[in-house]
Structures are given as C-alpha cells and as structure tokens.
C-alpha cells in the first residue's frame, strides 16, 4: 500500500469512496457539494487536501484535511475533517497508516498540531484514535445558520 496526495485523475476512485463515506453517515448532500469538495481538494490555491491510500492502482481509503492559520501560533494547524477506509479493507492498519502519514507531514512541515472530532459512539474509530492520545475534555457547540 502507498499513500499519496490525490490528483485530478483520482476523481472516479475518490467519488466511489466518498459515496461510501456519505452512506456511512447517512448523509444525502447534493452532487454539487461533492463536485465543489473535489475541486477544492485538487485546487493548489485552496488549503484542502486529500491523502489517498492506494492498493494496486485502486484508492481504498482517504484522509481529507484543512490546513488553517491560527491565532495562538505562527504555524498552521491541520484539521482532519474526513477519514474513510473501504469496508472490505478495514482492520488491516490502513486507517492507522493514513493518520501516521499526516503526522509525518506535519512534523516535516511544522504544523502545530493535527486534530479531529468523532462521534462519541463511533467505537471502531475511537479504538484507533485512542492509540494516539486521550480525547480532550472540550465539548462542541454547533449552531445551524442555514435555512
Ligand atoms: C475508522 C476507520 C477509518 C478505520 O480504518 P481501518 O483501516 O479499519 O483502521 P485500522 O485497521 O488502522 O485500525 C482500526 C481499529 O479497528 C479495528 N477494526 C476496524 N475495522 C475492522 C474490521 N472490519 N474488522 C476487524 N477489526 C476492525 C482494527 O483491528 C483496529 O483496532 P486495533 O488496532 O485495536 O486492532 C474505518 O473503520 C472507517 O472508514 N469507518 C467508517 C468511517 C468512519 O467512522 N470514519 C471516521 C470518522 S471520524
């Protein structure tokens, strides 16, 4: 397995995985959101990027991140927004390798930290995440602002 940054030619493979991710979350976002997200991922000006796990020549998992400036540091922080591994490929360490890859990128590029959220009941994901650190005690407030 290799891990690399997604490029334009990866679109069909990424869309298949993305649909699996949306199904996992029971989300019905419109195709225009998928299109916009993909164009952001592949636009070098936008600080959104995807690392793909590739087996053979097929993408089997992804980590999508937003690198953003901070007020409390000069260096950026990295928000891991989406992590997904194809259902048939789980439990083989691919999720772990995707996170390890981001840690290595961040150490190389000087990010202050890598962070993410998950549902408290997502036990499979939390089993993986708990190997890195304990969850902190912040709670999330999230106000819907759109009609
Ligand atoms: C969370 C997720 C990315 C983990 O990917 P993964 O490649 O299976 O992760 P890993 O193999 O590196 O490790 C995951 C842990 O769960 C176990 N695991 C995950 N899926 C498994 C499966 N189908 N069968 C057996 N074990 C499984 C692994 O053994 C490992 O636990 P361990 O280290 O204590 O043995 C993947 O389960 C997934 O895509 N889930 C749906 C989307 C999701 O929840 N994303 C995270 C949202 S924040």
Short mmCIF file of C-alpha atoms and ligand atoms in Angstrom, two decimals:
data_model
loop_
_atom_site.label_atom_id
_atom_site.label_comp_id
_atom_site.label_asym_id
_atom_site.label_seq_id
_atom_site.Cartn_x
_atom_site.Cartn_y
_atom_site.Cartn_z
CA UNK A 1 0.00 0.00 0.00
CA UNK A 2 1.15 3.53 -0.76
CA UNK A 3 -0.16 6.87 0.42
CA UNK A 4 -0.07 9.94 -1.78
CA UNK A 5 -1.84 13.22 -2.42
CA UNK A 6 -4.97 12.98 -4.59
CA UNK A 7 -4.69 14.42 -8.11
CA UNK A 8 -7.32 15.17 -10.78
CA UNK A 9 -7.10 11.66 -12.31
CA UNK A 10 -8.17 10.12 -8.99
CA UNK A 11 -11.68 11.53 -9.21
CA UNK A 12 -13.60 8.31 -10.06
CA UNK A 13 -11.90 6.32 -7.28
CA UNK A 14 -12.35 9.12 -4.77
CA UNK A 15 -16.05 9.58 -5.69
CA UNK A 16 -16.68 5.84 -5.03
CA UNK A 17 -15.07 6.10 -1.60
CA UNK A 18 -16.81 9.40 -0.86
CA UNK A 19 -20.20 7.81 -1.62
CA UNK A 20 -19.36 5.07 0.89
CA UNK A 21 -18.46 7.71 3.45
CA UNK A 22 -21.75 9.57 2.87
CA UNK A 23 -23.67 6.31 3.21
CA UNK A 24 -21.83 5.55 6.47
CA UNK A 25 -23.02 8.91 7.84
CA UNK A 26 -26.49 8.58 6.28
CA UNK A 27 -25.86 11.88 4.54
CA UNK A 28 -27.69 12.97 1.43
CA UNK A 29 -25.66 16.02 0.38
CA UNK A 30 -26.24 17.09 -3.21
CA UNK A 31 -23.89 16.27 -6.11
CA UNK A 32 -22.90 19.95 -6.31
CA UNK A 33 -21.30 19.65 -2.86
CA UNK A 34 -19.33 16.58 -3.96
CA UNK A 35 -18.18 18.44 -7.09
CA UNK A 36 -17.16 21.51 -5.10
CA UNK A 37 -15.33 19.44 -2.50
CA UNK A 38 -13.41 17.61 -5.20
CA UNK A 39 -12.48 20.84 -6.96
CA UNK A 40 -11.22 22.28 -3.65
CA UNK A 41 -9.18 19.14 -2.98
CA UNK A 42 -7.44 19.43 -6.33
CA UNK A 43 -7.05 23.23 -6.36
CA UNK A 44 -3.50 24.06 -5.20
CA UNK A 45 -4.66 27.51 -4.01
CA UNK A 46 -7.22 26.06 -1.56
CA UNK A 47 -5.73 24.67 1.68
CA UNK A 48 -7.81 21.49 1.49
CA UNK A 49 -6.00 18.28 0.55
CA UNK A 50 -6.65 14.56 0.43
CA UNK A 51 -4.18 11.79 1.06
CA UNK A 52 -5.21 8.55 -0.65
CA UNK A 53 -4.29 5.03 0.41
CA UNK A 54 -3.66 3.05 -2.79
CA UNK A 55 -3.60 -0.73 -3.14
CA UNK A 56 -2.60 -1.93 -6.62
CA UNK A 57 -3.77 1.12 -8.51
CA UNK A 58 -7.03 1.50 -6.60
CA UNK A 59 -7.78 4.09 -3.89
CA UNK A 60 -9.06 2.21 -0.82
CA UNK A 61 -9.12 4.99 1.75
CA UNK A 62 -8.71 8.71 2.20
CA UNK A 63 -7.91 11.39 4.73
CA UNK A 64 -9.12 14.89 3.83
CA UNK A 65 -7.69 17.83 5.74
CA UNK A 66 -7.90 21.59 6.01
CA UNK A 67 -4.71 23.38 6.88
CA UNK A 68 -5.54 26.66 8.58
CA UNK A 69 -3.87 29.64 10.24
CA UNK A 70 -4.09 30.06 14.00
CA UNK A 71 -4.33 32.98 16.39
CA UNK A 72 -2.19 31.34 19.05
CA UNK A 73 0.72 30.34 16.90
CA UNK A 74 2.54 31.39 13.77
CA UNK A 75 2.50 27.92 12.28
CA UNK A 76 -0.74 26.39 10.93
CA UNK A 77 -2.82 23.60 12.43
CA UNK A 78 -4.32 20.74 10.47
CA UNK A 79 -7.96 19.72 10.85
CA UNK A 80 -8.65 16.18 9.70
CA UNK A 81 -12.24 16.51 8.50
CA UNK A 82 -12.85 13.17 6.80
CA UNK A 83 -11.28 9.74 7.27
CA UNK A 84 -12.60 6.68 5.50
CA UNK A 85 -11.45 3.19 4.53
CA UNK A 86 -13.37 0.94 2.13
CA UNK A 87 -15.43 -1.51 4.16
CA UNK A 88 -13.75 -4.54 2.55
CA UNK A 89 -10.28 -3.24 3.52
CA UNK A 90 -10.82 -2.38 7.17
CA UNK A 91 -8.92 -3.81 10.10
CA UNK A 92 -5.63 -4.02 8.15
CA UNK A 93 -3.98 -0.89 9.50
CA UNK A 94 -4.90 1.43 6.60
CA UNK A 95 -6.63 3.97 8.86
CA UNK A 96 -3.60 3.97 11.11
CA UNK A 97 -1.25 4.45 8.14
CA UNK A 98 -3.32 7.41 6.91
CA UNK A 99 -3.03 9.11 10.31
CA UNK A 100 0.67 8.25 10.63
CA UNK A 101 1.22 9.81 7.21
CA UNK A 102 -0.40 13.08 8.33
CA UNK A 103 1.72 13.11 11.49
CA UNK A 104 4.85 12.70 9.37
CA UNK A 105 3.73 15.52 7.02
CA UNK A 106 3.02 17.79 9.97
CA UNK A 107 6.36 17.08 11.61
CA UNK A 108 8.09 17.79 8.31
CA UNK A 109 6.14 20.98 7.55
CA UNK A 110 5.93 22.40 11.10
CA UNK A 111 2.18 22.27 11.83
CA UNK A 112 1.46 22.94 15.50
CA UNK A 113 -0.99 20.06 15.72
CA UNK A 114 -3.29 17.65 13.93
CA UNK A 115 -6.81 17.35 15.34
CA UNK A 116 -10.17 15.83 14.55
CA UNK A 117 -13.60 15.10 16.02
CA UNK A 118 -15.65 11.97 16.03
CA UNK A 119 -18.97 10.80 17.30
CA UNK A 120 -18.53 9.60 20.90
CA UNK A 121 -20.26 6.34 19.94
CA UNK A 122 -18.02 5.59 16.94
CA UNK A 123 -16.23 2.78 18.77
CA UNK A 124 -14.24 1.44 15.83
CA UNK A 125 -12.80 4.84 15.05
CA UNK A 126 -12.20 5.63 18.71
CA UNK A 127 -10.29 2.39 19.22
CA UNK A 128 -7.91 3.59 16.55
CA UNK A 129 -7.76 7.19 17.82
CA UNK A 130 -7.20 6.17 21.45
CA UNK A 131 -3.91 4.64 20.37
CA UNK A 132 -2.64 8.15 19.61
CA UNK A 133 -3.90 10.12 22.60
CA UNK A 134 -6.76 10.52 25.02
CA UNK A 135 -9.71 12.61 23.80
CA UNK A 136 -9.63 16.05 25.47
CA UNK A 137 -12.48 17.48 27.56
CA UNK A 138 -13.67 20.18 25.16
CA UNK A 139 -17.30 19.98 24.12
CA UNK A 140 -18.65 21.21 20.82
CA UNK A 141 -21.31 23.94 20.22
CA UNK A 142 -22.62 23.96 16.71
CA UNK A 143 -25.27 26.47 15.63
CA UNK A 144 -27.03 25.75 12.33
CA UNK A 145 -27.17 29.04 10.37
CA UNK A 146 -28.57 27.96 7.04
CA UNK A 147 -32.32 27.80 6.38
C1 LIG B 1 -12.39 4.38 11.26
C2 LIG B 1 -11.75 3.72 10.03
C3 LIG B 1 -11.22 4.82 9.11
C4 LIG B 1 -10.60 2.84 10.50
O1 LIG B 1 -9.96 2.32 9.34
P1 LIG B 1 -9.19 0.90 9.39
O2 LIG B 1 -8.32 0.83 8.19
O3 LIG B 1 -10.13 -0.21 9.62
O4 LIG B 1 -8.31 1.14 10.68
P2 LIG B 1 -7.13 0.24 11.24
O5 LIG B 1 -7.16 -1.11 10.60
O6 LIG B 1 -5.88 1.03 11.14
O7 LIG B 1 -7.50 0.13 12.80
C5 LIG B 1 -8.79 0.25 13.27
C6 LIG B 1 -9.04 -0.49 14.55
O8 LIG B 1 -10.32 -1.08 14.49
C7 LIG B 1 -10.22 -2.49 14.16
N1 LIG B 1 -11.09 -2.72 13.01
C8 LIG B 1 -11.62 -1.81 12.21
N2 LIG B 1 -12.43 -2.37 11.28
C9 LIG B 1 -12.37 -3.68 11.49
C10 LIG B 1 -12.97 -4.79 10.86
N3 LIG B 1 -13.83 -4.66 9.82
N4 LIG B 1 -12.68 -5.99 11.32
C11 LIG B 1 -11.84 -6.11 12.35
N5 LIG B 1 -11.26 -5.10 13.00
C12 LIG B 1 -11.53 -3.89 12.58
C13 LIG B 1 -8.76 -2.73 13.93
O9 LIG B 1 -8.41 -4.01 14.31
C14 LIG B 1 -8.11 -1.65 14.77
O10 LIG B 1 -8.17 -1.93 16.14
P3 LIG B 1 -6.90 -2.45 16.90
O11 LIG B 1 -5.77 -1.54 16.49
O12 LIG B 1 -7.29 -2.32 18.33
O13 LIG B 1 -6.69 -3.86 16.43
C15 LIG B 1 -12.76 2.83 9.26
O14 LIG B 1 -13.32 1.90 10.17
C16 LIG B 1 -13.87 3.60 8.60
O15 LIG B 1 -13.70 4.10 7.49
N6 LIG B 1 -15.03 3.70 9.26
C17 LIG B 1 -16.18 4.38 8.70
C18 LIG B 1 -15.98 5.88 8.63
C19 LIG B 1 -15.55 6.46 9.95
O16 LIG B 1 -16.02 6.12 11.03
N7 LIG B 1 -14.60 7.40 9.84
C20 LIG B 1 -14.08 8.11 10.98
C21 LIG B 1 -14.96 9.25 11.23
S1 LIG B 1 -14.23 10.42 12.34
#
